[in-house]
Amino acid sequence: MNSYRSDTYGEHVAEIYDRIHPGVLNTDDAVDTLSALACGGSVLELGVGTGRLAIPLAARGLTVHGIDSSEAMLNKLRSKPGGDAVTLFLQDFSNLQQSGKYRLVVVAADTLFMLPTQDDQVRCFNNVARHLTPDGLFVVEAFVPDQTAYASGGSLVVRRVSTSDVVLGAATHDRAGQLITGQQILIDNDGFHLAPGLLRYAWPSELDLMALLAGMRLRSRWGGWQQGTFSSASSRHVSVYERLR
Ligand SMILES: C[S@@+](CC[C@H](N)C(=O)[O-])C[C@H]1O[C@@H](n2cnc3c(N)ncnc32)[C@H](O)[C@@H]1O
């Protein structure tokens, strides 16, 4: 995708993000699980977006910091009730430069894959490890790659249909590069809204290796935020990493 930058997705999607995720992302169970894992400690969310997770976590009394590369997404977050309870940083999270340490660092909703190269993702794991307290946890929520979804080189999926709008996802796939180039498309009576995205995906086993390189290991892996069993039928995973002692 030409001239794609770390803020391209956020700057295009900010106006529609909160309209396209209901019914697509499981927010309530995510907040329950994350708040239990935080054990009252401080939380850092990478790619905090419009605060879908960060605002309810802060409302539970947790100290929550959020990083995002898109000013438009952060402005949406700031404008919401409770948004001022989240401390925000306009930053690329592959180059984490926080001064503190956190009990929980989370990167949800496939956001880790928005780092466009393996090197960026490895650097992210390394930086996260440096910013965890000794008992700290790193939580990654992402899809499990499914090559059959791109049998003809691309895909078009219907994510949601309602009486007022349709949400679609269109994508092309580069199997060698583990790259998906896509558009999220919202169609309503006002027309089309497009949000371009570039994802460099990784299998759970590759993420586990990145964690090991960074001095962390897998503590738990669930098939979703309800903490169900992860199996070969799982289309998503929630992986919890801890520091090697
Ligand atoms: C799919 S949204 C997820 C937002 C939020 N975490 C949620 O679960 O609803 C991804 C967010 O990550 C941000 N993002 C993408 N690449 C980034 C990067 N390299 N550094 C910081 N933020 C990034 C985007 O601007 C966007 O707000």
XYZ file of C-alpha atoms and ligand atoms in Angstrom:
272
model
C 0.000 0.000 0.000
C 1.580 3.301 -1.093
C 2.692 5.776 1.586
C 1.204 3.718 4.415
C 2.360 5.023 7.819
C 1.743 3.983 11.427
C -1.067 6.546 11.726
C -2.754 5.839 8.374
C -5.324 3.374 9.716
C -6.198 5.498 12.759
C -6.532 8.739 10.818
C -8.943 7.088 8.343
C -10.953 5.008 10.799
C -11.354 7.443 13.714
C -14.731 8.809 12.546
C -16.265 5.350 12.144
C -14.322 3.094 14.543
C -16.925 3.107 17.301
C -19.652 2.297 14.776
C -17.909 -0.693 13.224
C -16.818 -2.679 16.281
C -20.128 -3.459 18.111
C -21.039 -7.063 17.364
C -17.525 -7.663 15.997
C -15.317 -7.310 19.110
C -16.083 -8.783 22.555
C -15.488 -5.798 24.829
C -17.213 -6.819 28.090
C -15.350 -10.113 28.511
C -12.086 -8.424 27.492
C -12.462 -5.826 30.236
C -13.336 -8.494 32.843
C -10.320 -10.629 31.914
C -7.868 -7.719 31.720
C -9.001 -6.239 34.986
C -8.577 -9.621 36.725
C -5.069 -10.036 35.229
C -4.063 -6.511 36.286
C -4.654 -7.411 39.972
C -5.050 -3.714 40.815
C -1.721 -2.772 39.175
C -1.069 -0.255 36.423
C -2.008 -1.008 32.814
C -0.486 0.101 29.502
C -2.461 -0.411 26.295
C -0.572 -0.361 22.985
C -2.725 1.091 20.192
C -5.312 2.385 22.661
C -7.526 3.760 19.875
C -10.781 5.387 20.991
C -10.560 3.852 24.466
C -12.906 0.890 23.935
C -10.938 -1.071 26.584
C -8.937 1.642 28.350
C -11.897 3.754 29.493
C -13.821 0.901 31.182
C -10.564 -0.364 32.734
C -9.883 3.094 34.197
C -13.503 3.220 35.408
C -12.702 0.138 37.515
C -10.126 2.164 39.413
C -7.023 0.993 37.536
C -4.246 3.375 36.490
C -4.350 3.155 32.695
C -1.871 4.575 30.171
C -2.472 4.366 26.435
C -0.232 4.802 23.395
C -1.418 5.514 19.888
C 0.162 6.909 16.742
C -3.074 8.560 15.572
C -4.022 11.963 16.934
C -7.544 11.516 15.533
C -8.082 8.302 17.531
C -6.713 9.921 20.708
C -8.976 12.946 20.208
C -11.994 10.620 20.014
C -10.902 8.982 23.262
C -10.391 12.358 24.993
C -13.878 13.519 23.983
C -15.625 10.594 25.722
C -16.933 10.507 29.294
C -14.157 9.006 31.403
C -11.568 9.659 28.697
C -9.676 12.065 30.939
C -8.959 9.183 33.336
C -6.592 7.606 30.776
C -3.066 9.051 30.408
C -2.264 9.245 26.704
C 0.937 9.274 24.649
C 1.134 10.026 20.918
C 3.838 7.512 19.989
C 4.692 4.530 17.782
C 4.446 1.559 20.138
C 7.225 -0.373 18.394
C 9.553 2.155 20.044
C 8.166 2.134 23.560
C 9.731 4.951 25.589
C 7.753 5.022 28.834
C 9.508 5.900 32.069
C 7.487 3.531 34.281
C 6.850 -0.184 34.620
C 3.461 -1.863 34.351
C 1.732 -4.886 35.887
C -0.107 -5.421 32.611
C 0.664 -4.447 29.025
C -2.030 -5.297 26.482
C -2.221 -5.156 22.713
C -5.698 -6.187 21.537
C -7.798 -6.512 18.396
C -4.959 -7.606 16.039
C -3.089 -4.368 16.750
C 0.296 -6.130 17.177
C 0.026 -7.153 13.515
C -0.165 -3.464 12.553
C 3.600 -3.372 13.064
C 4.560 -4.068 9.455
C 7.690 -6.230 9.843
C 8.899 -9.125 11.969
C 11.712 -6.869 13.240
C 9.186 -4.301 14.486
C 7.214 -7.012 16.285
C 10.329 -8.534 17.889
C 11.373 -5.027 19.030
C 7.911 -4.525 20.499
C 8.188 -7.723 22.597
C 11.647 -6.636 23.787
C 10.424 -3.182 24.749
C 7.380 -4.588 26.538
C 9.597 -6.955 28.580
C 11.635 -3.930 29.760
C 8.463 -2.176 30.875
C 6.941 -4.998 32.950
C 7.153 -5.247 36.719
C 8.779 -8.528 37.876
C 5.312 -10.140 38.124
C 4.046 -8.279 35.050
C 2.063 -9.819 32.187
C 1.887 -9.090 28.469
C -1.462 -9.912 26.818
C -1.786 -10.256 23.044
C -5.194 -10.730 21.415
C -5.165 -11.535 17.717
C -6.569 -13.736 14.984
C -5.110 -17.126 14.117
C -3.970 -16.912 10.478
C -6.246 -18.812 8.098
C -4.734 -19.254 4.655
C -7.926 -20.881 3.330
C -9.633 -17.490 3.686
C -7.509 -16.206 0.792
C -7.700 -19.183 -1.546
C -8.103 -16.933 -4.570
C -5.545 -14.364 -3.389
C -8.068 -12.175 -1.602
C -11.277 -12.106 0.400
C -14.456 -10.115 0.967
C -16.303 -10.748 4.243
C -19.510 -9.341 5.687
C -18.736 -8.345 9.280
C -22.121 -6.928 10.236
C -25.451 -6.032 8.657
C -27.999 -3.789 10.409
C -31.045 -1.800 9.295
C -28.888 1.331 8.947
C -25.505 0.107 7.700
C -23.245 -2.687 6.452
C -19.663 -3.370 7.552
C -17.438 -5.250 5.079
C -13.793 -6.267 5.023
C -11.901 -6.537 1.716
C -8.352 -7.859 1.646
C -5.547 -9.177 -0.518
C -2.956 -11.598 0.811
C 0.810 -11.967 0.314
C 1.518 -15.456 1.666
C 5.309 -15.184 1.529
C 5.339 -11.862 3.347
C 2.537 -12.835 5.803
C 0.940 -9.551 4.781
C -2.725 -8.649 4.450
C -3.595 -5.396 2.725
C -7.174 -4.460 3.399
C -9.976 -1.970 3.701
C -12.708 -1.871 6.331
C -15.777 -0.544 4.557
C -18.792 1.020 6.225
C -21.741 1.602 3.904
C -24.697 3.676 5.062
C -27.159 6.162 3.578
C -24.408 8.811 3.473
C -22.221 6.621 1.245
C -18.971 4.699 1.709
C -16.382 5.160 4.451
C -13.023 3.435 3.836
C -10.316 2.591 6.398
C -7.137 1.127 4.873
C -5.062 -1.302 6.928
C -1.858 -3.281 6.548
C -1.313 -6.337 8.761
C 1.841 -8.438 9.073
C 0.372 -11.500 10.773
C 2.144 -14.184 12.798
C 1.106 -17.610 14.056
C 0.831 -18.065 17.817
C 4.019 -20.185 17.734
C 5.936 -17.289 16.149
C 4.672 -14.948 18.857
C 5.837 -17.440 21.517
C 9.298 -17.363 19.944
C 9.321 -13.556 19.968
C 8.409 -13.727 23.649
C 11.279 -16.144 24.364
C 13.729 -13.863 22.530
C 12.540 -11.081 24.831
C 12.919 -13.141 28.018
C 9.249 -14.042 28.412
C 7.249 -17.279 28.182
C 3.664 -18.245 27.531
C 1.629 -18.532 30.744
C -1.875 -19.070 29.273
C -3.513 -19.152 25.890
C -7.282 -18.999 25.509
C -9.533 -19.189 22.477
C -11.019 -15.772 23.320
C -11.747 -13.292 26.083
C -14.139 -15.731 27.793
C -11.013 -17.805 28.568
C -12.280 -20.893 26.711
C -9.924 -23.629 25.526
C -7.604 -22.760 22.648
C -7.693 -25.473 19.971
C -7.115 -25.920 16.258
C -10.732 -24.793 15.793
C -10.016 -21.402 17.417
C -10.069 -18.458 15.049
C -8.684 -16.045 17.666
C -6.416 -16.271 20.677
C -5.685 -14.390 23.847
C -2.090 -15.122 24.871
C -0.674 -14.168 28.259
C 3.118 -13.909 28.599
C 5.146 -13.596 31.799
C 8.782 -12.798 32.406
C 11.218 -15.681 32.761
C 12.433 -15.680 36.339
C -7.683 -1.940 15.691
S -7.403 -0.450 16.536
C -7.577 -1.040 18.200
C -7.984 0.041 19.178
C -8.220 -0.478 20.601
N -7.045 -1.139 21.117
C -9.376 -1.445 20.638
O -9.162 -2.604 20.994
O -10.492 -1.036 20.307
C -5.655 -0.227 16.373
C -5.110 1.055 16.965
O -3.680 0.972 16.969
C -3.136 2.188 16.488
N -1.816 1.883 15.903
C -1.546 1.170 14.785
N -0.219 1.091 14.580
C 0.361 1.765 15.613
C 1.723 2.019 15.987
N 2.756 1.555 15.276
N 1.952 2.740 17.114
C 0.929 3.218 17.854
N -0.385 2.999 17.556
C -0.655 2.264 16.456
C -4.151 2.704 15.486
O -4.027 4.108 15.299
C -5.463 2.294 16.178
O -5.913 3.298 17.035
